Coordinates of C-alpha atoms in Angstrom, one line a residue:
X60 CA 0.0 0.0 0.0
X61 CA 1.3 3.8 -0.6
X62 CA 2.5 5.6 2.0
X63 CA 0.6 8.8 3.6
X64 CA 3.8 10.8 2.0
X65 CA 3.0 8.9 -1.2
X66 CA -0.1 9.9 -1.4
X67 CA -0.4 13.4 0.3
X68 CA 3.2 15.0 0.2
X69 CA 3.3 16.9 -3.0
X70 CA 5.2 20.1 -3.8
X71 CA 2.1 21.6 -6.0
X72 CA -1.6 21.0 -6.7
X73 CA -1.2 19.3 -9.9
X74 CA -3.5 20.6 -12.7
X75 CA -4.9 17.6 -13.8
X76 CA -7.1 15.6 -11.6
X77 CA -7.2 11.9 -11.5
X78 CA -10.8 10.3 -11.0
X79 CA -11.0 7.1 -10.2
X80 CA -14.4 5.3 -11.3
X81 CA -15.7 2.2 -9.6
X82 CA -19.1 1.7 -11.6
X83 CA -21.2 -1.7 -12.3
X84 CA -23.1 -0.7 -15.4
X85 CA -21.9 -0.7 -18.2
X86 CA -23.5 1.8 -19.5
X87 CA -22.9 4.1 -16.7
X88 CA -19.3 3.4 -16.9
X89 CA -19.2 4.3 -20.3
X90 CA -21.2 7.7 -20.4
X91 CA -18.6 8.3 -17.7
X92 CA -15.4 7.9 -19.4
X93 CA -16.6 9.4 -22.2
X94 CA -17.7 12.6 -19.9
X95 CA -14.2 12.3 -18.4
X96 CA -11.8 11.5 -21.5
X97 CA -13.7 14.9 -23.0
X98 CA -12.5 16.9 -20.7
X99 CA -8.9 17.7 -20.2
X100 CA -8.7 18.8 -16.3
X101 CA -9.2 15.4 -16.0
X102 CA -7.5 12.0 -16.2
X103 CA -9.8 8.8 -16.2
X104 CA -8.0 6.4 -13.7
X105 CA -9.1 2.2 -13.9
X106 CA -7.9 -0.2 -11.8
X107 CA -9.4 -3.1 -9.8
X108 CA -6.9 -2.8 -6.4
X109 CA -7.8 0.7 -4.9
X110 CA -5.0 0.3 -2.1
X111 CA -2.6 0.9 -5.2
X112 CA -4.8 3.9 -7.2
X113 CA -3.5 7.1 -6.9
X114 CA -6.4 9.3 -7.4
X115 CA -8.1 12.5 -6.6
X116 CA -11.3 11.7 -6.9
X117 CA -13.3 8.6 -6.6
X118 CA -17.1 8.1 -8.1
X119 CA -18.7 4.7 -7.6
X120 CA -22.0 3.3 -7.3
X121 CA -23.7 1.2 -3.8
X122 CA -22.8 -2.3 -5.5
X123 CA -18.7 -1.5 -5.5
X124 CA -19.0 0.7 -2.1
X125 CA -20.6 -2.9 -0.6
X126 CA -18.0 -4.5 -2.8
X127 CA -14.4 -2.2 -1.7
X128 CA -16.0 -1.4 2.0
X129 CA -13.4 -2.5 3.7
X130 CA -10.2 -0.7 1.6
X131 CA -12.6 2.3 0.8
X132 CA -12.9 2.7 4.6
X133 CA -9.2 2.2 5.2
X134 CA -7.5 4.5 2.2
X135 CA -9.8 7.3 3.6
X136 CA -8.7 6.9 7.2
X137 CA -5.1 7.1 6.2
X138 CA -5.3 10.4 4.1
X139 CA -4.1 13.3 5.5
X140 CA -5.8 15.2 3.2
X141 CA -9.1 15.3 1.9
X142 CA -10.0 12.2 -0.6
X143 CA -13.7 13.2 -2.1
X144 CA -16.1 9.9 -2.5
X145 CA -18.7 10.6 -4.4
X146 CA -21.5 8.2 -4.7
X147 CA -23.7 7.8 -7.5
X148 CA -27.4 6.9 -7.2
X149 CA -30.9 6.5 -8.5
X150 CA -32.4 9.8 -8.4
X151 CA -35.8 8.3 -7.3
X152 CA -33.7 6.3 -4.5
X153 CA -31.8 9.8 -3.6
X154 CA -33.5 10.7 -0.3
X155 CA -34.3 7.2 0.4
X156 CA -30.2 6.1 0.1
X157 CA -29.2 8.9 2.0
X158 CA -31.6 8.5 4.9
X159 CA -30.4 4.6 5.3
X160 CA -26.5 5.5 5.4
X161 CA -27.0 8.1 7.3
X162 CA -28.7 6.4 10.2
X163 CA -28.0 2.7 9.8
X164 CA -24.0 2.7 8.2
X165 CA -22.8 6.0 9.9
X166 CA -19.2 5.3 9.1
X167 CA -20.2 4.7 5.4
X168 CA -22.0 8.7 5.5
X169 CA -18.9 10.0 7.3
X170 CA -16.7 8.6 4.4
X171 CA -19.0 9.8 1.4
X172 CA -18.8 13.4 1.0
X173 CA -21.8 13.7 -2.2
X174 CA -24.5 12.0 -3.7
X175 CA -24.8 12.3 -7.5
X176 CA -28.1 11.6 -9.5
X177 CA -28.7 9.1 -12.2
X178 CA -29.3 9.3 -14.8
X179 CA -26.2 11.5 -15.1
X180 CA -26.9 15.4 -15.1
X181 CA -23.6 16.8 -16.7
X182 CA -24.3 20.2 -14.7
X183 CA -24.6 18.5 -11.5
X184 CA -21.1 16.0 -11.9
X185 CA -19.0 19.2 -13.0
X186 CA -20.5 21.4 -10.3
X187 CA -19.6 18.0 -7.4
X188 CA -16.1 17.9 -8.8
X189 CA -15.3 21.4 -9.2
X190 CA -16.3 22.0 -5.6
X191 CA -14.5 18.8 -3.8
X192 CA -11.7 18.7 -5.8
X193 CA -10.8 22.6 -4.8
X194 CA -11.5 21.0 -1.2
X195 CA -8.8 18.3 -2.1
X196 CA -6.6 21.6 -3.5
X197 CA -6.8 23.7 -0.6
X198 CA -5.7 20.6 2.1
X199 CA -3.1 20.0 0.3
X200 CA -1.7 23.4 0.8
X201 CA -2.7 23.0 4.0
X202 CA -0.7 19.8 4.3
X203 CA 2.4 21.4 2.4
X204 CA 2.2 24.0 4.6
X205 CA 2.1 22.1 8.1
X206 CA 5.0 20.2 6.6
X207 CA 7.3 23.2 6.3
X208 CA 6.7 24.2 9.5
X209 CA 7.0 20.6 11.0
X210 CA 10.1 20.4 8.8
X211 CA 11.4 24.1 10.0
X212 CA 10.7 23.2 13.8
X213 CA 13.1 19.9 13.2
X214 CA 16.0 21.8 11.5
X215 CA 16.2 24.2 13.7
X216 CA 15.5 22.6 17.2
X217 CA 18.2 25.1 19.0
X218 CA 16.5 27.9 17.4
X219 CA 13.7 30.4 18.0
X220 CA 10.5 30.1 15.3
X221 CA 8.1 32.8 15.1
X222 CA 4.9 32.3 12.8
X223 CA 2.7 35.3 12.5
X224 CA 0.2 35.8 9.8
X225 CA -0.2 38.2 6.9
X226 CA -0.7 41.1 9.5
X227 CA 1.9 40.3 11.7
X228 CA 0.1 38.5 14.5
X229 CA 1.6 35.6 16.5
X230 CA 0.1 32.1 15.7
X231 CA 3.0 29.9 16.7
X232 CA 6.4 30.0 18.5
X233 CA 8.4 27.1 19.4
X234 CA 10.3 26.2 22.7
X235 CA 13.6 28.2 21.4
X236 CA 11.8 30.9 20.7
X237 CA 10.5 31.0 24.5
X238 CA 13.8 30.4 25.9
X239 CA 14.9 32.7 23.8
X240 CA 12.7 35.4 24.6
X241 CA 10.9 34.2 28.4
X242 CA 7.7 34.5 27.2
X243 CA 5.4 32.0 27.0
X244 CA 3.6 30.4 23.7
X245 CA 0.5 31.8 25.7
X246 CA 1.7 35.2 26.1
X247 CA 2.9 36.0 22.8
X248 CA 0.4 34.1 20.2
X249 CA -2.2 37.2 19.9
X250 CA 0.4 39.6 19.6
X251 CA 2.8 41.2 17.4
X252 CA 6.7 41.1 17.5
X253 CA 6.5 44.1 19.0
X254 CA 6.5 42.9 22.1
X255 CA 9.7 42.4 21.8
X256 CA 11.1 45.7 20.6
X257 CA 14.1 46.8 22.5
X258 CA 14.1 50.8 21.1
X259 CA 18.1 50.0 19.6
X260 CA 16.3 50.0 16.0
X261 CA 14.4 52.7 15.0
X262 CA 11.0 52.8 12.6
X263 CA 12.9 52.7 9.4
X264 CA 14.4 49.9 10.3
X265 CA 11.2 47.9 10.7
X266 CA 9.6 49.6 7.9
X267 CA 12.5 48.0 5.2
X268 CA 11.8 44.8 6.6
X269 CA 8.2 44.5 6.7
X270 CA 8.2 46.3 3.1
X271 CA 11.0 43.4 2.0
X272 CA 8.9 40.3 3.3
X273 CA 5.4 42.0 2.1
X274 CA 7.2 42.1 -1.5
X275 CA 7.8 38.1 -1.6
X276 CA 11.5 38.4 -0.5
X277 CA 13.5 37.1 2.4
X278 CA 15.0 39.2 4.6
X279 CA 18.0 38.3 6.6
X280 CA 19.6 40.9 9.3
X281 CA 20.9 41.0 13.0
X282 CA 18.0 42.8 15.4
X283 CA 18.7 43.6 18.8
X284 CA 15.4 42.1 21.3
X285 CA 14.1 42.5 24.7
X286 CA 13.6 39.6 26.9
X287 CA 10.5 39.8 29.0
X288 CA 12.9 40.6 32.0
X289 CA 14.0 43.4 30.3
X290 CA 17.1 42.3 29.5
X291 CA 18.2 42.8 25.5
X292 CA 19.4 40.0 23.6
X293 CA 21.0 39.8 20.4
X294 CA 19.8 37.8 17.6
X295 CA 20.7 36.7 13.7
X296 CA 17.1 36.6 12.0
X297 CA 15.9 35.1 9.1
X298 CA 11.8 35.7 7.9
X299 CA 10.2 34.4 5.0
X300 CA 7.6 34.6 3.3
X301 CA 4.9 31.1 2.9
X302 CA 2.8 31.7 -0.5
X303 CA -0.6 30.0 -1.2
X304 CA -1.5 28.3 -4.5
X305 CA -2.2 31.0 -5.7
X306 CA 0.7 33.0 -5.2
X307 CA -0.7 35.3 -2.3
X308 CA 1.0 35.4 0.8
X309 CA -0.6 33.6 3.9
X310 CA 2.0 33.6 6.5
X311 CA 5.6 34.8 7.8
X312 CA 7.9 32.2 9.2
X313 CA 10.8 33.9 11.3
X314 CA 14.1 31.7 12.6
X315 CA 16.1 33.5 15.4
X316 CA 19.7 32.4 15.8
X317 CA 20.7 33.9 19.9
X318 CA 24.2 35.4 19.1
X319 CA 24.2 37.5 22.4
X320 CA 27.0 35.7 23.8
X321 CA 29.2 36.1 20.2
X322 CA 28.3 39.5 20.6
X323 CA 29.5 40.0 23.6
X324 CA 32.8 38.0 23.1
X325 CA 33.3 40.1 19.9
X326 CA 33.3 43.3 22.7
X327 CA 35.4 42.2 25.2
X328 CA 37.6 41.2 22.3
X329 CA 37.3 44.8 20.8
X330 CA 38.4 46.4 24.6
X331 CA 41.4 44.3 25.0
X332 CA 42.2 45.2 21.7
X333 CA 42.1 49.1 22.5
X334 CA 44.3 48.0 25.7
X335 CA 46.8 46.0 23.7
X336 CA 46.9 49.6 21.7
X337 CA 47.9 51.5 24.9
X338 CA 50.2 49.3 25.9
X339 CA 51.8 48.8 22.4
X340 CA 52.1 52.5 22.6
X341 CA 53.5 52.5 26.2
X342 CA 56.4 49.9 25.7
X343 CA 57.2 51.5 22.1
X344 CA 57.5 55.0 23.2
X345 CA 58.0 55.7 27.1
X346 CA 59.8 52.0 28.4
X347 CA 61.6 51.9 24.7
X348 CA 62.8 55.7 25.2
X349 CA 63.9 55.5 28.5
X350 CA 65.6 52.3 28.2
X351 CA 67.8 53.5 25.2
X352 CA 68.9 55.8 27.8
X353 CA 70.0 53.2 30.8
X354 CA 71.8 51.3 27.6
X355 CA 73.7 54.4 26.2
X356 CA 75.1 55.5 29.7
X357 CA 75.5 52.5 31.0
X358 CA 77.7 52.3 27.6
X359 CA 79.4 55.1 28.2
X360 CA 80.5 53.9 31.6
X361 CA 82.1 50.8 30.3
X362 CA 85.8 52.2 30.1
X363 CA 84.7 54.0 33.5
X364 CA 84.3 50.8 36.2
X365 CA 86.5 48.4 37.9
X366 CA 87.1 44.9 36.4
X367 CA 84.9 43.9 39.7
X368 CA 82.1 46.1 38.4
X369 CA 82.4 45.4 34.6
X370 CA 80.1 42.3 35.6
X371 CA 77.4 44.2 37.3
X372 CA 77.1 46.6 34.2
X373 CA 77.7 43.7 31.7
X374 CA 74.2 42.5 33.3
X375 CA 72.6 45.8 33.2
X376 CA 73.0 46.2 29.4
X377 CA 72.1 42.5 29.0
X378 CA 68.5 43.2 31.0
X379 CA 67.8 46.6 29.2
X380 CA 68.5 45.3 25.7
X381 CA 66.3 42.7 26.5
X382 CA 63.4 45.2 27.1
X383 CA 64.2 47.1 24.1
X384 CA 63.6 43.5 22.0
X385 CA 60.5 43.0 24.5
X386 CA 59.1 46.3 23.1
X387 CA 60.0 45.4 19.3
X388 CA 58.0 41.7 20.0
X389 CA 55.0 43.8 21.1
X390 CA 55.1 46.1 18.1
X391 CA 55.6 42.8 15.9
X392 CA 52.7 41.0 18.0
X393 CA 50.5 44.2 17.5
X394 CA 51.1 44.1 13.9
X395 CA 49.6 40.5 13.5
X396 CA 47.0 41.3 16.2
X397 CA 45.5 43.8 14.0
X398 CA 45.8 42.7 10.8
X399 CA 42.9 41.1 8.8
X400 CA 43.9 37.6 9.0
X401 CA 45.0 38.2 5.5
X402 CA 48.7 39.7 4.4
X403 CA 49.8 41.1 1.5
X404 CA 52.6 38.8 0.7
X405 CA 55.2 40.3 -1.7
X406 CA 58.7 39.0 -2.8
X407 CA 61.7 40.0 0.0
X408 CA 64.9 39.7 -1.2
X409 CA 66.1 36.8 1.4
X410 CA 69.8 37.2 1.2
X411 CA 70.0 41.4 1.4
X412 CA 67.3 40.8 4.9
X413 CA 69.2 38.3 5.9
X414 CA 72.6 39.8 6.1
X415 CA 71.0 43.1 7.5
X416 CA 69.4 41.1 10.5
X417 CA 72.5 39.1 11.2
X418 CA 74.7 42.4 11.1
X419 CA 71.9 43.7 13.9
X420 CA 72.6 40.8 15.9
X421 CA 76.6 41.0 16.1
X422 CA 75.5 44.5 17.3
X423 CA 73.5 43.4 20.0
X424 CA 75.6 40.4 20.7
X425 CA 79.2 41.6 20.5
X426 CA 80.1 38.5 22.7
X427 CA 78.5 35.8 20.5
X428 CA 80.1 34.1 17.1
X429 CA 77.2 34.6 14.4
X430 CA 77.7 33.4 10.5
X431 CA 76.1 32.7 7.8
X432 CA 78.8 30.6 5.1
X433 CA 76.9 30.6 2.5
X434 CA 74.5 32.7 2.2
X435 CA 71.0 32.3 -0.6
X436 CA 71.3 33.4 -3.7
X437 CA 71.0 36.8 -4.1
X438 CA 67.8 36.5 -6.8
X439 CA 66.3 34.5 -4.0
X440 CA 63.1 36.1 -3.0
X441 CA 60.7 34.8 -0.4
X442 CA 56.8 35.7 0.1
X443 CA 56.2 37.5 3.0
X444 CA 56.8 41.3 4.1
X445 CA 58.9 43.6 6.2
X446 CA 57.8 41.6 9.5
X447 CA 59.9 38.3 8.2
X448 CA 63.2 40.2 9.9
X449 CA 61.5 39.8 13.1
X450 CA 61.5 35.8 12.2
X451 CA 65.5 35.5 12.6
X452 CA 65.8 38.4 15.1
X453 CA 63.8 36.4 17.7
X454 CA 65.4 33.1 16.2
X455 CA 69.2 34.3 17.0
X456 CA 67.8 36.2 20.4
X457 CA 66.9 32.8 21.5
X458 CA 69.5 31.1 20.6
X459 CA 72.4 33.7 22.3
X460 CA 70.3 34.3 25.3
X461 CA 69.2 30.8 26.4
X462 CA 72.7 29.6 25.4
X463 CA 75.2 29.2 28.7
X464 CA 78.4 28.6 27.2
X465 CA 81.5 30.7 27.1
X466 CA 81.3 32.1 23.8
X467 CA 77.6 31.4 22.1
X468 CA 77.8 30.4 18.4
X469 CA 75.4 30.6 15.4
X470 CA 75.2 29.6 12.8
X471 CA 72.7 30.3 9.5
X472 CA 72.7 27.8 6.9
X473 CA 70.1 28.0 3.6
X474 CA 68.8 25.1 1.3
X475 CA 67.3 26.6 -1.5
X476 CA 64.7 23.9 -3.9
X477 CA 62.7 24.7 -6.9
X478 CA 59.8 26.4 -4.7
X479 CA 60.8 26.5 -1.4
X480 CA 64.2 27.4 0.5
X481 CA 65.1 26.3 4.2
X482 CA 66.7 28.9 6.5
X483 CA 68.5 26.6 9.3
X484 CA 69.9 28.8 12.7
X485 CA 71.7 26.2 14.8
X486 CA 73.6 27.2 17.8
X487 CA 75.8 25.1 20.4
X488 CA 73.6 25.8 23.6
X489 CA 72.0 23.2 25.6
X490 CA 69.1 22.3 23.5
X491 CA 65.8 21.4 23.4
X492 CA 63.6 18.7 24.9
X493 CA 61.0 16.7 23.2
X494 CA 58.9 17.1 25.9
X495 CA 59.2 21.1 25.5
X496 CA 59.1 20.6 21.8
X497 CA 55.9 20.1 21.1
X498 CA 54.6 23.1 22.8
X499 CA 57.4 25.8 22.3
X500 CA 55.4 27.5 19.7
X501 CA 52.3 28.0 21.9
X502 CA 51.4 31.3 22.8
X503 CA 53.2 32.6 26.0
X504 CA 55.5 29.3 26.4
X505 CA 58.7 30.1 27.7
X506 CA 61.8 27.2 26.7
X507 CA 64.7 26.5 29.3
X508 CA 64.9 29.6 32.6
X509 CA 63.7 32.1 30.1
X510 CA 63.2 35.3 31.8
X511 CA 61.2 36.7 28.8
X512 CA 57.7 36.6 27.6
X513 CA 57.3 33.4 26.0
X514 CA 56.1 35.5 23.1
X515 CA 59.0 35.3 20.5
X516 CA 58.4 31.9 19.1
X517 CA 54.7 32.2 18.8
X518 CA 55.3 35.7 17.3
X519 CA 58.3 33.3 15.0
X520 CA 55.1 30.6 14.7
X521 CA 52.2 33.3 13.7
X522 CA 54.7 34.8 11.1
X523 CA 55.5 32.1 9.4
X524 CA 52.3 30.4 9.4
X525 CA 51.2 33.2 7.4
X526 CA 53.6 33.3 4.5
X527 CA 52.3 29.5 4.3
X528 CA 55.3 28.1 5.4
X529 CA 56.6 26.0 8.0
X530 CA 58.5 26.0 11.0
X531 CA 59.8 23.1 13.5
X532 CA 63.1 22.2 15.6
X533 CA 65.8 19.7 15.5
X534 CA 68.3 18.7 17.6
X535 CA 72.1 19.6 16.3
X536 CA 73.9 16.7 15.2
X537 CA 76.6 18.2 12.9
X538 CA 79.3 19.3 15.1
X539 CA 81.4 20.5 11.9
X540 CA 78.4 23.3 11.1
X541 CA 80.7 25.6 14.1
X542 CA 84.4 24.1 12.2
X543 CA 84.9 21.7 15.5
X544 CA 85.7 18.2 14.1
X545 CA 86.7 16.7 17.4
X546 CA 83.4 17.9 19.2
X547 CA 82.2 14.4 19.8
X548 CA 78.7 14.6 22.0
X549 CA 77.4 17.7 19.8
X550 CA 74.2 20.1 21.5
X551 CA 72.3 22.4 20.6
X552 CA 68.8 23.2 18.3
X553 CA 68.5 23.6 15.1
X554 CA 65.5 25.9 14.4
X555 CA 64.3 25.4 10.6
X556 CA 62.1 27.7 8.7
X557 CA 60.9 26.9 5.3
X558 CA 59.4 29.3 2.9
X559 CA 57.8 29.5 -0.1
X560 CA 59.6 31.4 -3.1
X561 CA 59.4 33.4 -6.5
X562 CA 61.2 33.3 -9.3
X563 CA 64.4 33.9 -9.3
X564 CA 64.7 38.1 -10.2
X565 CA 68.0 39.8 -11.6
X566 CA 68.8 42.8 -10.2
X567 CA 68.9 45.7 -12.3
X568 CA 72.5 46.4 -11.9
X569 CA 73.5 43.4 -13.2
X570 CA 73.0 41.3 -9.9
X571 CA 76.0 43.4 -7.7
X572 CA 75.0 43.9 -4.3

């Protein structure tokens, strides 16, 4: 046997209507099809098993409805929408035929919904069918319609559903919708979503919405509620319009998506935001200012102190270099921070920053061996921008300042493939555990007794990461890399970065540097 869906679940009233005939005479059963087969709104439908028919329409005389009782009686029960029977009798027997269902089969009279006369009055069969038939039309947009909201409460379960008619008033909300809000089904079916109106939006608002739904379209926007506490919450909103079979508009079917909490995230986000501004601005200009300072007299007092003393000032230039870095990380940091996720990537001449950086470093570090023996090619370019500097500067800072040995060494090494080159910076410090490996790039991590921030490698990790490249640690294993063959236990990491590359680009002066 069909289904319910099978029978009922259509996506349109179709335009021509299938009547299923179910007449012992002959005769009658001819002037019937003939009636039917002339006229093209209708389809003639013959078949002996009526579990099976799919029809719109059935007319059949008292000899088959004694005959198909039993599967009349049961395809009728298990429509969702109206079936019309219609039941053709002997215009002398009309009254007497009605009377007699009526009060001694009342389940046969429940399931008949007309009597037609014979012999057949044309007028009187097209006036029957017309009539049920738009019956049949109308529940099955009423069906449809049930359906889509069925289907609309299932889809969106964690969501608020508002149905209001054509005017605007309430007729159904679902349970989301009354967390949501905490009002009631009761309270608000009656009403108008005004009810809900927090004052943020103003009448033009509402206006270009109701004017976009009452047009046929969907309107989609973020509105701003009021709880029944008072409280405001904040939702996404989606309302559409449901059409009848005739195109007119019947109802308005709203989903509300709660994004208060996103909302207020994205706010708290936007305040640290403004503080990471101040204190960007704070560490660049007043700590940054005043530290050059303490560095340049300290420098000035270096020919000045005892040999005793020299190590007490040797610290003090170590700690406020360090905090001039620390305020270069959080201009770096800051840079990333408030970027759009997205950075315009252009070709860096690789071997030009990295000589630059490294000469910074032997500044910095005048105590510390760093080389580079062969550096890239000098039409090597790399995709990234004027931030990639900070890549090596926090790379060699790392490896000097966790390194405890006499005289640190690095040393930068570059493997250079058809797309891609590798920038290795190995020094002869203790190096690195597995255990701290995995997690050195997280944010705020801090490797060996740093006294810093934890920030440089996840600044090293975020920069990279978006020139869509790579960056990961080894441990040191060639002892020749710092020209000491007898070295026999070697330590130290080996920090790789790979990058992606352009074609190779000749400089304009013929590729002198």
């Amino acid at each position: 046997m069909p289904t319910n869906e099978q029978h009922t679940n259509r996506e349109a009233v179709d335009e021509s209507k299938r009547v299923l005939t179910l007449v012992t005479d002959p005769g009658n059963q001819r002037v019937l099809e003939e009636w039917l087969t002339a006229h093209d709104q209708y389809t003639l439908v013959e078949t002996p098993d009526i579990s099976e028919a799919t029809f719109d329409c059935c007319l059949l005389d008292g000899k088959q409805l004694d005959k198909h009782r039993s599967k009349l009686l049961n395809r009728k029960e298990s429509e969702q929408i109206i079936l019309p029977y219609l039941l053709l009798v002997p215009e002398s027997r009309h009254r007497e035929i009605r009377n007699r269902l009526r009060d001694e089969h009342p389940e046969l009279w429940d399931a008949i919904d007309g009597l037609i006369d014979m012999p057949l009055a044309e007028s009187q069969l097209s006036e029957q069918l017309e009539t049920f038939l738009r019956l049949r039309d109308q529940s099955i947009v009423a069906y449809n319609q049930r359906a889509q909201l069925r289907q609309i409460r299932n889809q969106h379960a964690g969501h608020g559903v508002l149905v209001t008619d054509t005017d605007g008033t309430i007729e159904y909300v679902n349970e989301g919708f009354e967390s949501q809000s905490g009002y009631t089904s009761e309270e608000v079916v009656g009403n108008t979503p005004r009810i809900l109106k927090s004052g943020e939006h103003d009448e033009a608002f509402y206006e270009e919405l109701w004017n976009t739904i009452t047009a046929g379209d969907v309107w989609d926007g973020t509105v701003i509620n009021s709880r029944k506490d008072g409280d405001r919450y904040v939702i996404e909103q989606t309302i559409a319009p449901v059409e009848g079979p005739d195109g007119e508009i019947t109802q308005f079917i709203a989903v509300n998506h709660e994004i208060t909490e996103l909302r207020e995230l994205e706010e708290s986000l936007r305040q640290q935001r403004e503080q990471l501004d101040v204190l960007n601005r704070v560490l660049r200009h007043d700590i940054r200012n005043d530290m050059n300072v303490v560095v340049a007299w300290g420098e000035m007092l270096e020919d000045e102190v005892t040999p005793t003393g020299q190590e007490k000032l040797d610290r003090i230039l170590r700690a406020g270099r360090h905090v001039v870095e620390l305020t270069n990380v959080a201009r770096d940091l800051s840079e990333i921070i408030h970027g759009d996720g997205t950075p315009d990537l252009k070709p860096i001449p690789l071997r030009q920053l990295l000589s630059e950086e490294l000469e910074k470093r032997r500044e910095t570090f005048a105590n510390a061996e760093i080389t580079m023996a062969d550096p890239p090619d000098q039409r090597t370019h790399v995709l990234a921008n004027e931030l990639l500097s900070s890549v090596f500067r926090n790379l060699v800072n790392n490896a000097v300042q966790h390194n405890h040995t006499a005289q640190p060494k690095v040393m930068i090494s570059v493997e250079e493939a058809d797309e891609s080159v590798r920038i290795r910076v190995a020094d002869n410090g203790p190096g690195i555990s597995d255990d701290v490996k995995e997690s050195l790039f997280q944010e705020g991590n801090k490797g060996l007794e740093s006294g810093g921030t934890g920030m440089g490698l996840f600044l090293v990790d975020s920069l990279v990461e978006s020139y869509g490249g790579n960056v990961w640690i080894e441990d040191r294993v060639e002892s020749e890399l710092f020209d000491n063959p007898d070295e026999a236990d070697p330590t130290g990491a080996v920090f790789i970065v790979e990058l992606r590359t352009t074609a190779k680009q000749d400089k304009p002066d013929g590729g002198r540097e």
